[in-house]
Every structure is written in structure tokens, then in C-alpha cells.
Amino acid sequence: MKKLFGIIGNPIKHSLSPVLHNYWFKKYNINADYSLIEATNEDLPEIIKRLKDGTYSGLNVTLPFKQKIINFIDKAVNDAELTGSVNTLLLDNKKTIVGENTDVFGLQAAYLKEIDNSPNKKVLIIGAGGVSPSVILSFQKSGIRSISITNRTKEKCIFLKKKFKFLNIISWESLELEINNFDIIINATSLGLKNGEDFNFNFENTKEAVIYIDTIYNPLETKTFKYLKEVGKKVFNGLDMFIYQGQKSFYLWNKINPEIDDGLVDLLNSKLK
Ligand code: ATR
């Protein structure tokens, strides 16, 4: 029988997760289908019931449900427990609905191995929304000791500092002036998203050897990414992080560590043109 998987979110139309997982299902001859599940808060109990009764074999969770979903599952484990953010659901052999987080791994696997993350480096996280707890934990795990955060709405930084006490809060108003203090800058806001708003300054004030990471992959190159690339900085977009978080979800469900081959990368890139 065909196994069913899917991603719960709203809006969800633009998610590339079906492309990713259906590619791997085909590659590994698994009779399964991965679909988009547009949901409202009211739909969550019914969707979870369908995971419990075996209709679904595994689910991803994205905005705006990564935190909220914890109220509907049996337990959040590992990075999901540490961040309070769940992006992967599975049913264990005791019929317990387990929430995991594969975003932290996605970030680590995609970038942190490629950059010099010696403990004295200074990191700035821009944004305190849905993806930020995962970004913070991945830097913490990498051993970096100086982690700063800024957000338009300061209260969200204060809230995150309750969980991650080591965070240093920078005011949004001084962002443009302060960016020259950081070795690694990561954009965890939605600024730069296709057809959305963008930063109202460019990043010309950054350090010579700065590394810029964008969690955005649609477009593949945001305005800031393009600018920094053009002036010769080391830049990463969010596509690798997206692929690696999916790889870990796929492993958790199927116990196969799927290969990230050229065919997959080409396919994803073609969808983002
Ligand atoms: P949410 O936090 O509502 O779940 P998100 O997509 O996870 O949504 O996060 C969006 C992030 O982008 C937040 O950090 C948000 O800042 P606020 O907390 O102040 O809303 C940030 N963001 C979105 N639009 C922005 C804008 N025009 N200027 C600055 N920051 C913006």
C-alpha cells in the first residue's frame, strides 16, 4: 500500500518539500507520496489523529505551526525539546507521536562545517521569528560563544533570551551601524523573500572577511546576498539548509540516509528560477 507523507503549513503552496521527498521516494523505490497540507489551527487535531491511525506515515510542520503543534503531540524530543520548535512528526513503535527538529541539523550540515567557527567568532542573528530558535541552537552547539540577536520587535528577542540566556540583544535601530562588529551574520527574517519587503540599507558596513548566511532560498539570491557576493564576501543561501533538514526527516521516517545528488540539486534549482 502507498505510504502517505506531507507538510502542514499555511501558506504552503510554495513549499518545495514535495519535490524533495518525492524525488527520493522514486530514487529508493519506495511506494509513497508526499503532499502539501494547507491547514488552519482547527485542522491540527484531525491531522494528528491521521498520523496516529497510520493514514500518514510521517509529517513535516512549517510556519505558522512549528511551536503550536507541540500542544497536539505526545512528546517533543532532542533539538525539538531544546528549541520548542518542531518540524518533523513520526509515530514510534509504542504509537507515541514524537516531534523532532531537523532544522538545527540542516543548518549545521549546510554551513557550519564550511566556516571557521572558532569560539571567539562573533555571530549576529537578524530576526527572532519561527526559525530563530533553531539558528541559535545550531550556533550554540558549534561552540561559538558570542551570539547576538536583533529583531524589529524587541520583545521577541527578550522572549528568546529567557530560553537562551547567553544571547546578547542589539537594538534594531542600530543594526546598520553595528554590523561591522560581526564575523558571521545570518538573516533569519523574511526580509528578501520573493515579492516581499527588503532591508532598507545595504550591508556595505560589514567586516572584510564577513560570512553572510541567508535562511531564504526563494529567491536563491536576495538583494543583500547578491550585493555581498558581488563585493567578494563569502555567502550562503538557504537551499542547502532546506535540503539537509529534509534529508534528516527522510532518515527519521525511512531509516535511509538519502543522497543529495546532482539530479536533485538541478531539479530544485529549476523550480526556483
Ligand atoms: P512569525 O515570527 O510571525 O512566526 P516568521 O516568518 O517566523 O513569522 O518571522 C518573520 C521574521 O521576519 C520576524 O523576525 C519579523 O520581525 P517581527 O518579529 O518584528 O515581525 C521579521 N520581519 C518580517 N517583516 C519585516 C519587516 N518589514 N521589517 C523587519 N523585520 C521583518
Short mmCIF file of N, CA, C and O in Angstrom, two decimals, residues 37-130:
data_model
loop_
_atom_site.label_atom_id
_atom_site.label_comp_id
_atom_site.label_asym_id
_atom_site.label_seq_id
_atom_site.Cartn_x
_atom_site.Cartn_y
_atom_site.Cartn_z
N ILE A 37 -0.22 20.03 2.75
CA ILE A 37 -1.44 20.02 3.57
C ILE A 37 -1.65 21.43 4.11
O ILE A 37 -1.01 21.84 5.09
N GLU A 38 -2.51 22.19 3.44
CA GLU A 38 -2.80 23.54 3.93
C GLU A 38 -3.76 23.42 5.10
O GLU A 38 -4.83 22.81 4.96
N ALA A 39 -3.39 23.94 6.24
CA ALA A 39 -4.19 23.71 7.45
C ALA A 39 -4.48 25.01 8.19
O ALA A 39 -3.79 26.01 8.02
N THR A 40 -5.52 24.96 9.03
CA THR A 40 -5.77 26.02 9.99
C THR A 40 -5.59 25.40 11.38
O THR A 40 -5.46 24.17 11.50
N ASN A 41 -5.59 26.23 12.40
CA ASN A 41 -5.45 25.71 13.78
C ASN A 41 -6.45 24.60 14.07
O ASN A 41 -6.13 23.61 14.70
N GLU A 42 -7.68 24.79 13.56
CA GLU A 42 -8.77 23.85 13.84
C GLU A 42 -8.52 22.47 13.22
O GLU A 42 -9.06 21.47 13.68
N ASP A 43 -7.70 22.44 12.16
CA ASP A 43 -7.45 21.16 11.47
C ASP A 43 -6.41 20.30 12.20
O ASP A 43 -6.29 19.10 11.90
N LEU A 44 -5.63 20.90 13.09
CA LEU A 44 -4.48 20.18 13.65
C LEU A 44 -4.85 18.87 14.36
O LEU A 44 -4.23 17.83 14.11
N PRO A 45 -5.89 18.85 15.23
CA PRO A 45 -6.21 17.59 15.91
C PRO A 45 -6.53 16.46 14.94
O PRO A 45 -6.07 15.33 15.13
N GLU A 46 -7.27 16.76 13.89
CA GLU A 46 -7.65 15.74 12.91
C GLU A 46 -6.43 15.20 12.15
O GLU A 46 -6.30 13.99 11.92
N ILE A 47 -5.52 16.10 11.81
CA ILE A 47 -4.31 15.68 11.08
C ILE A 47 -3.46 14.77 11.97
O ILE A 47 -2.96 13.73 11.54
N ILE A 48 -3.35 15.14 13.24
CA ILE A 48 -2.55 14.33 14.18
C ILE A 48 -3.22 12.96 14.37
O ILE A 48 -2.54 11.93 14.47
N LYS A 49 -4.54 12.96 14.39
CA LYS A 49 -5.26 11.68 14.51
C LYS A 49 -4.91 10.75 13.34
O LYS A 49 -4.71 9.55 13.51
N ARG A 50 -4.77 11.35 12.18
CA ARG A 50 -4.45 10.55 10.98
C ARG A 50 -3.01 10.04 10.98
O ARG A 50 -2.68 9.10 10.27
N LEU A 51 -2.16 10.68 11.78
CA LEU A 51 -0.80 10.14 11.94
C LEU A 51 -0.86 8.97 12.93
O LEU A 51 -0.24 7.93 12.74
N LYS A 52 -1.68 9.15 13.96
CA LYS A 52 -1.80 8.12 14.99
C LYS A 52 -2.43 6.84 14.42
O LYS A 52 -2.03 5.73 14.77
N ASP A 53 -3.42 7.00 13.52
CA ASP A 53 -4.10 5.79 13.00
C ASP A 53 -3.39 5.20 11.77
O ASP A 53 -3.87 4.26 11.15
N GLY A 54 -2.26 5.81 11.39
CA GLY A 54 -1.46 5.21 10.31
C GLY A 54 -1.81 5.69 8.92
O GLY A 54 -1.19 5.26 7.94
N THR A 55 -2.80 6.59 8.80
CA THR A 55 -3.11 7.14 7.47
C THR A 55 -1.87 7.85 6.91
O THR A 55 -1.50 7.66 5.75
N TYR A 56 -1.24 8.67 7.77
CA TYR A 56 0.04 9.29 7.40
C TYR A 56 1.17 8.50 8.03
O TYR A 56 1.07 8.07 9.20
N SER A 57 2.29 8.38 7.29
CA SER A 57 3.46 7.69 7.83
C SER A 57 4.49 8.67 8.39
O SER A 57 5.45 8.27 9.04
N GLY A 58 4.31 9.95 8.10
CA GLY A 58 5.23 10.96 8.63
C GLY A 58 4.81 12.32 8.13
O GLY A 58 4.22 12.43 7.06
N LEU A 59 5.09 13.36 8.93
CA LEU A 59 4.69 14.72 8.54
C LEU A 59 5.80 15.70 8.83
O LEU A 59 6.55 15.54 9.80
N ASN A 60 5.90 16.72 7.97
CA ASN A 60 6.69 17.90 8.30
C ASN A 60 5.74 19.00 8.76
O ASN A 60 4.55 18.98 8.41
N VAL A 61 6.28 19.94 9.51
CA VAL A 61 5.49 21.06 10.01
C VAL A 61 6.25 22.34 9.68
O VAL A 61 7.46 22.40 9.89
N THR A 62 5.56 23.32 9.14
CA THR A 62 6.23 24.60 8.89
C THR A 62 5.37 25.75 9.38
O THR A 62 4.38 25.53 10.10
N LEU A 63 5.75 26.97 9.03
CA LEU A 63 5.05 28.16 9.51
C LEU A 63 3.56 28.06 9.23
O LEU A 63 3.20 27.60 8.14
N PRO A 64 2.70 28.45 10.13
CA PRO A 64 2.99 29.05 11.44
C PRO A 64 2.83 28.05 12.59
O PRO A 64 2.52 28.46 13.70
N PHE A 65 3.08 26.77 12.33
CA PHE A 65 2.70 25.75 13.33
C PHE A 65 3.85 25.11 14.11
O PHE A 65 3.62 24.22 14.92
N LYS A 66 5.09 25.52 13.83
CA LYS A 66 6.23 24.81 14.43
C LYS A 66 6.22 24.80 15.97
O LYS A 66 6.70 23.85 16.58
N GLN A 67 5.70 25.87 16.56
CA GLN A 67 5.60 25.91 18.03
C GLN A 67 4.27 25.32 18.50
O GLN A 67 4.22 24.50 19.41
N LYS A 68 3.23 25.78 17.84
CA LYS A 68 1.86 25.41 18.22
C LYS A 68 1.62 23.90 18.24
O LYS A 68 0.89 23.37 19.07
N ILE A 69 2.25 23.18 17.33
CA ILE A 69 1.98 21.75 17.15
C ILE A 69 2.34 20.95 18.41
O ILE A 69 1.79 19.87 18.65
N ILE A 70 3.22 21.52 19.24
CA ILE A 70 3.66 20.81 20.46
C ILE A 70 2.46 20.48 21.37
O ILE A 70 2.44 19.46 22.05
N ASN A 71 1.44 21.34 21.32
CA ASN A 71 0.25 21.11 22.17
C ASN A 71 -0.55 19.89 21.72
O ASN A 71 -1.43 19.43 22.45
N PHE A 72 -0.29 19.39 20.51
CA PHE A 72 -1.13 18.31 19.98
C PHE A 72 -0.40 16.97 19.90
O PHE A 72 -1.00 15.98 19.52
N ILE A 73 0.89 16.96 20.23
CA ILE A 73 1.66 15.71 20.09
C ILE A 73 1.97 15.13 21.47
O ILE A 73 1.73 15.77 22.49
N ASP A 74 2.50 13.89 21.50
CA ASP A 74 2.77 13.25 22.79
C ASP A 74 4.06 13.76 23.43
O ASP A 74 4.13 13.98 24.63
N LYS A 75 5.12 13.92 22.63
CA LYS A 75 6.35 14.50 23.20
C LYS A 75 7.24 15.10 22.13
O LYS A 75 7.26 14.65 20.98
N ALA A 76 7.98 16.15 22.56
CA ALA A 76 9.00 16.76 21.70
C ALA A 76 10.34 16.29 22.23
O ALA A 76 10.57 16.33 23.44
N VAL A 77 11.20 15.80 21.34
CA VAL A 77 12.48 15.24 21.80
C VAL A 77 13.68 15.99 21.19
O VAL A 77 13.54 16.72 20.22
N ASN A 78 14.83 15.75 21.79
CA ASN A 78 16.13 16.24 21.27
C ASN A 78 16.09 17.74 20.94
O ASN A 78 15.68 18.54 21.78
N ASP A 79 16.46 18.10 19.71
CA ASP A 79 16.51 19.53 19.35
C ASP A 79 15.13 20.18 19.40
O ASP A 79 15.03 21.39 19.60
N ALA A 80 14.08 19.39 19.20
CA ALA A 80 12.73 19.96 19.26
C ALA A 80 12.42 20.39 20.70
O ALA A 80 11.83 21.45 20.94
N GLU A 81 12.88 19.59 21.64
CA GLU A 81 12.66 19.94 23.05
C GLU A 81 13.51 21.16 23.43
O GLU A 81 13.04 22.08 24.10
N LEU A 82 14.73 21.19 22.94
CA LEU A 82 15.65 22.29 23.29
C LEU A 82 15.23 23.61 22.66
O LEU A 82 15.48 24.68 23.22
N THR A 83 14.59 23.57 21.51
CA THR A 83 14.22 24.81 20.82
C THR A 83 12.74 25.17 21.01
O THR A 83 12.36 26.31 20.79
N GLY A 84 11.92 24.19 21.35
CA GLY A 84 10.47 24.44 21.37
C GLY A 84 9.92 24.58 19.96
O GLY A 84 8.85 25.16 19.75
N SER A 85 10.63 24.04 18.99
CA SER A 85 10.22 24.17 17.58
C SER A 85 10.29 22.80 16.91
O SER A 85 11.34 22.16 16.90
N VAL A 86 9.15 22.37 16.37
CA VAL A 86 9.03 21.02 15.79
C VAL A 86 8.82 21.14 14.28
O VAL A 86 7.95 21.89 13.84
N ASN A 87 9.61 20.43 13.48
CA ASN A 87 9.34 20.43 12.04
C ASN A 87 9.12 19.03 11.47
O ASN A 87 8.85 18.89 10.28
N THR A 88 9.25 17.99 12.32
CA THR A 88 9.09 16.62 11.83
C THR A 88 8.29 15.80 12.84
O THR A 88 8.59 15.84 14.04
N LEU A 89 7.29 15.07 12.34
CA LEU A 89 6.47 14.23 13.23
C LEU A 89 6.54 12.78 12.77
O LEU A 89 6.52 12.50 11.57
N LEU A 90 6.62 11.89 13.74
CA LEU A 90 6.57 10.46 13.42
C LEU A 90 5.90 9.71 14.55
O LEU A 90 5.80 10.21 15.68
N LEU A 91 5.48 8.49 14.21
CA LEU A 91 4.84 7.63 15.20
C LEU A 91 5.87 6.57 15.57
O LEU A 91 6.37 5.87 14.68
N ASP A 92 6.21 6.46 16.88
CA ASP A 92 7.20 5.44 17.22
C ASP A 92 6.53 4.08 17.43
O ASP A 92 5.30 3.96 17.29
N ASN A 93 7.32 3.04 17.76
CA ASN A 93 6.70 1.71 17.82
C ASN A 93 5.79 1.51 19.02
O ASN A 93 5.10 0.50 19.13
N LYS A 94 5.76 2.49 19.94
CA LYS A 94 4.78 2.42 21.03
C LYS A 94 3.55 3.27 20.71
O LYS A 94 2.78 3.63 21.60
N LYS A 95 3.43 3.68 19.45
CA LYS A 95 2.31 4.53 18.99
C LYS A 95 2.32 5.91 19.67
O LYS A 95 1.27 6.52 19.91
N THR A 96 3.51 6.37 20.00
CA THR A 96 3.66 7.72 20.56
C THR A 96 3.95 8.68 19.42
O THR A 96 4.80 8.38 18.57
N ILE A 97 3.27 9.82 19.40
CA ILE A 97 3.57 10.82 18.37
C ILE A 97 4.73 11.69 18.84
O ILE A 97 4.62 12.42 19.84
N VAL A 98 5.84 11.56 18.13
CA VAL A 98 7.08 12.21 18.53
C VAL A 98 7.35 13.40 17.62
O VAL A 98 7.24 13.28 16.39
N GLY A 99 7.70 14.52 18.22
CA GLY A 99 8.08 15.71 17.45
C GLY A 99 9.58 15.88 17.47
O GLY A 99 10.19 15.88 18.54
N GLU A 100 10.18 16.03 16.30
CA GLU A 100 11.62 16.24 16.19
C GLU A 100 11.88 17.56 15.49
O GLU A 100 10.98 18.15 14.88
N ASN A 101 13.11 18.01 15.57
CA ASN A 101 13.53 19.22 14.85
C ASN A 101 14.73 18.85 13.99
O ASN A 101 15.75 18.40 14.53
N THR A 102 14.61 19.01 12.68
CA THR A 102 15.75 18.71 11.81
C THR A 102 16.35 19.99 11.21
O THR A 102 17.31 19.92 10.45
N ASP A 103 15.79 21.14 11.59
CA ASP A 103 16.33 22.42 11.09
C ASP A 103 17.73 22.69 11.67
O ASP A 103 18.59 23.25 10.99
N VAL A 104 17.92 22.31 12.93
CA VAL A 104 19.21 22.56 13.58
C VAL A 104 20.30 21.78 12.84
O VAL A 104 21.34 22.32 12.48
N PHE A 105 20.02 20.50 12.58
CA PHE A 105 20.95 19.69 11.80
C PHE A 105 21.14 20.30 10.41
O PHE A 105 22.26 20.37 9.89
N GLY A 106 20.05 20.74 9.80
CA GLY A 106 20.11 21.30 8.44
C GLY A 106 21.09 22.45 8.38
O GLY A 106 21.92 22.55 7.47
N LEU A 107 21.02 23.31 9.37
CA LEU A 107 21.91 24.46 9.40
C LEU A 107 23.35 24.04 9.63
O LEU A 107 24.27 24.52 8.97
N GLN A 108 23.54 23.11 10.55
CA GLN A 108 24.90 22.67 10.85
C GLN A 108 25.53 21.97 9.65
O GLN A 108 26.67 22.23 9.30
N ALA A 109 24.74 21.08 9.05
CA ALA A 109 25.29 20.29 7.94
C ALA A 109 25.57 21.18 6.73
O ALA A 109 26.54 20.98 6.01
N ALA A 110 24.74 22.19 6.53
CA ALA A 110 24.87 23.01 5.33
C ALA A 110 26.04 23.98 5.40
O ALA A 110 26.77 24.14 4.43
N TYR A 111 26.20 24.64 6.54
CA TYR A 111 27.17 25.74 6.55
C TYR A 111 28.23 25.64 7.62
O TYR A 111 29.36 26.01 7.39
N LEU A 112 27.84 25.19 8.79
CA LEU A 112 28.77 25.43 9.91
C LEU A 112 30.05 24.62 9.76
O LEU A 112 31.07 25.00 10.28
N LYS A 113 29.98 23.55 9.01
CA LYS A 113 31.20 22.78 8.78
C LYS A 113 32.13 23.51 7.79
O LYS A 113 33.32 23.26 7.75
N GLU A 114 31.54 24.39 7.01
CA GLU A 114 32.34 25.07 5.98
C GLU A 114 32.95 26.38 6.47
O GLU A 114 33.77 26.97 5.79
N ILE A 115 32.51 26.83 7.62
CA ILE A 115 33.03 28.12 8.06
C ILE A 115 33.87 27.93 9.31
O ILE A 115 33.68 26.98 10.06
N ASP A 116 34.81 28.84 9.48
CA ASP A 116 35.67 28.77 10.64
C ASP A 116 34.88 29.26 11.85
O ASP A 116 34.68 30.45 12.04
N ASN A 117 34.41 28.30 12.65
CA ASN A 117 33.57 28.72 13.78
C ASN A 117 34.34 28.64 15.09
O ASN A 117 33.85 28.14 16.08
N SER A 118 35.56 29.15 15.08
CA SER A 118 36.34 29.16 16.32
C SER A 118 35.56 29.96 17.36
O SER A 118 34.86 30.92 17.03
N PRO A 119 35.67 29.55 18.62
CA PRO A 119 34.79 30.09 19.66
C PRO A 119 34.81 31.61 19.77
O PRO A 119 33.83 32.21 20.19
N ASN A 120 35.91 32.26 19.37
CA ASN A 120 35.95 33.71 19.55
C ASN A 120 35.27 34.49 18.42
O ASN A 120 35.26 35.71 18.42
N LYS A 121 34.71 33.79 17.46
CA LYS A 121 33.98 34.49 16.38
C LYS A 121 32.70 35.11 16.95
O LYS A 121 32.10 34.59 17.88
N LYS A 122 32.29 36.21 16.33
CA LYS A 122 31.07 36.88 16.79
C LYS A 122 29.96 36.70 15.75
O LYS A 122 30.15 37.04 14.58
N VAL A 123 28.84 36.19 16.23
CA VAL A 123 27.71 35.90 15.34
C VAL A 123 26.58 36.88 15.59
O VAL A 123 26.27 37.21 16.74
N LEU A 124 25.94 37.34 14.52
CA LEU A 124 24.72 38.15 14.65
C LEU A 124 23.58 37.44 13.94
O LEU A 124 23.67 37.13 12.76
N ILE A 125 22.51 37.19 14.69
CA ILE A 125 21.30 36.62 14.10
C ILE A 125 20.30 37.76 13.92
O ILE A 125 19.94 38.43 14.89
N ILE A 126 19.88 37.99 12.68
CA ILE A 126 18.89 39.04 12.42
C ILE A 126 17.53 38.35 12.31
O ILE A 126 17.32 37.55 11.39
N GLY A 127 16.64 38.64 13.26
CA GLY A 127 15.31 38.04 13.25
C GLY A 127 15.08 37.14 14.44
O GLY A 127 15.98 36.42 14.89
N ALA A 128 13.87 37.20 14.97
CA ALA A 128 13.52 36.39 16.14
C ALA A 128 12.18 35.69 15.90
O ALA A 128 11.36 35.56 16.79
N GLY A 129 11.98 35.23 14.67
CA GLY A 129 10.73 34.54 14.31
C GLY A 129 10.86 33.03 14.43
O GLY A 129 11.66 32.52 15.22
N GLY A 130 10.08 32.33 13.59
CA GLY A 130 9.96 30.88 13.70
C GLY A 130 11.25 30.08 13.60
O GLY A 130 11.42 29.08 14.29
#
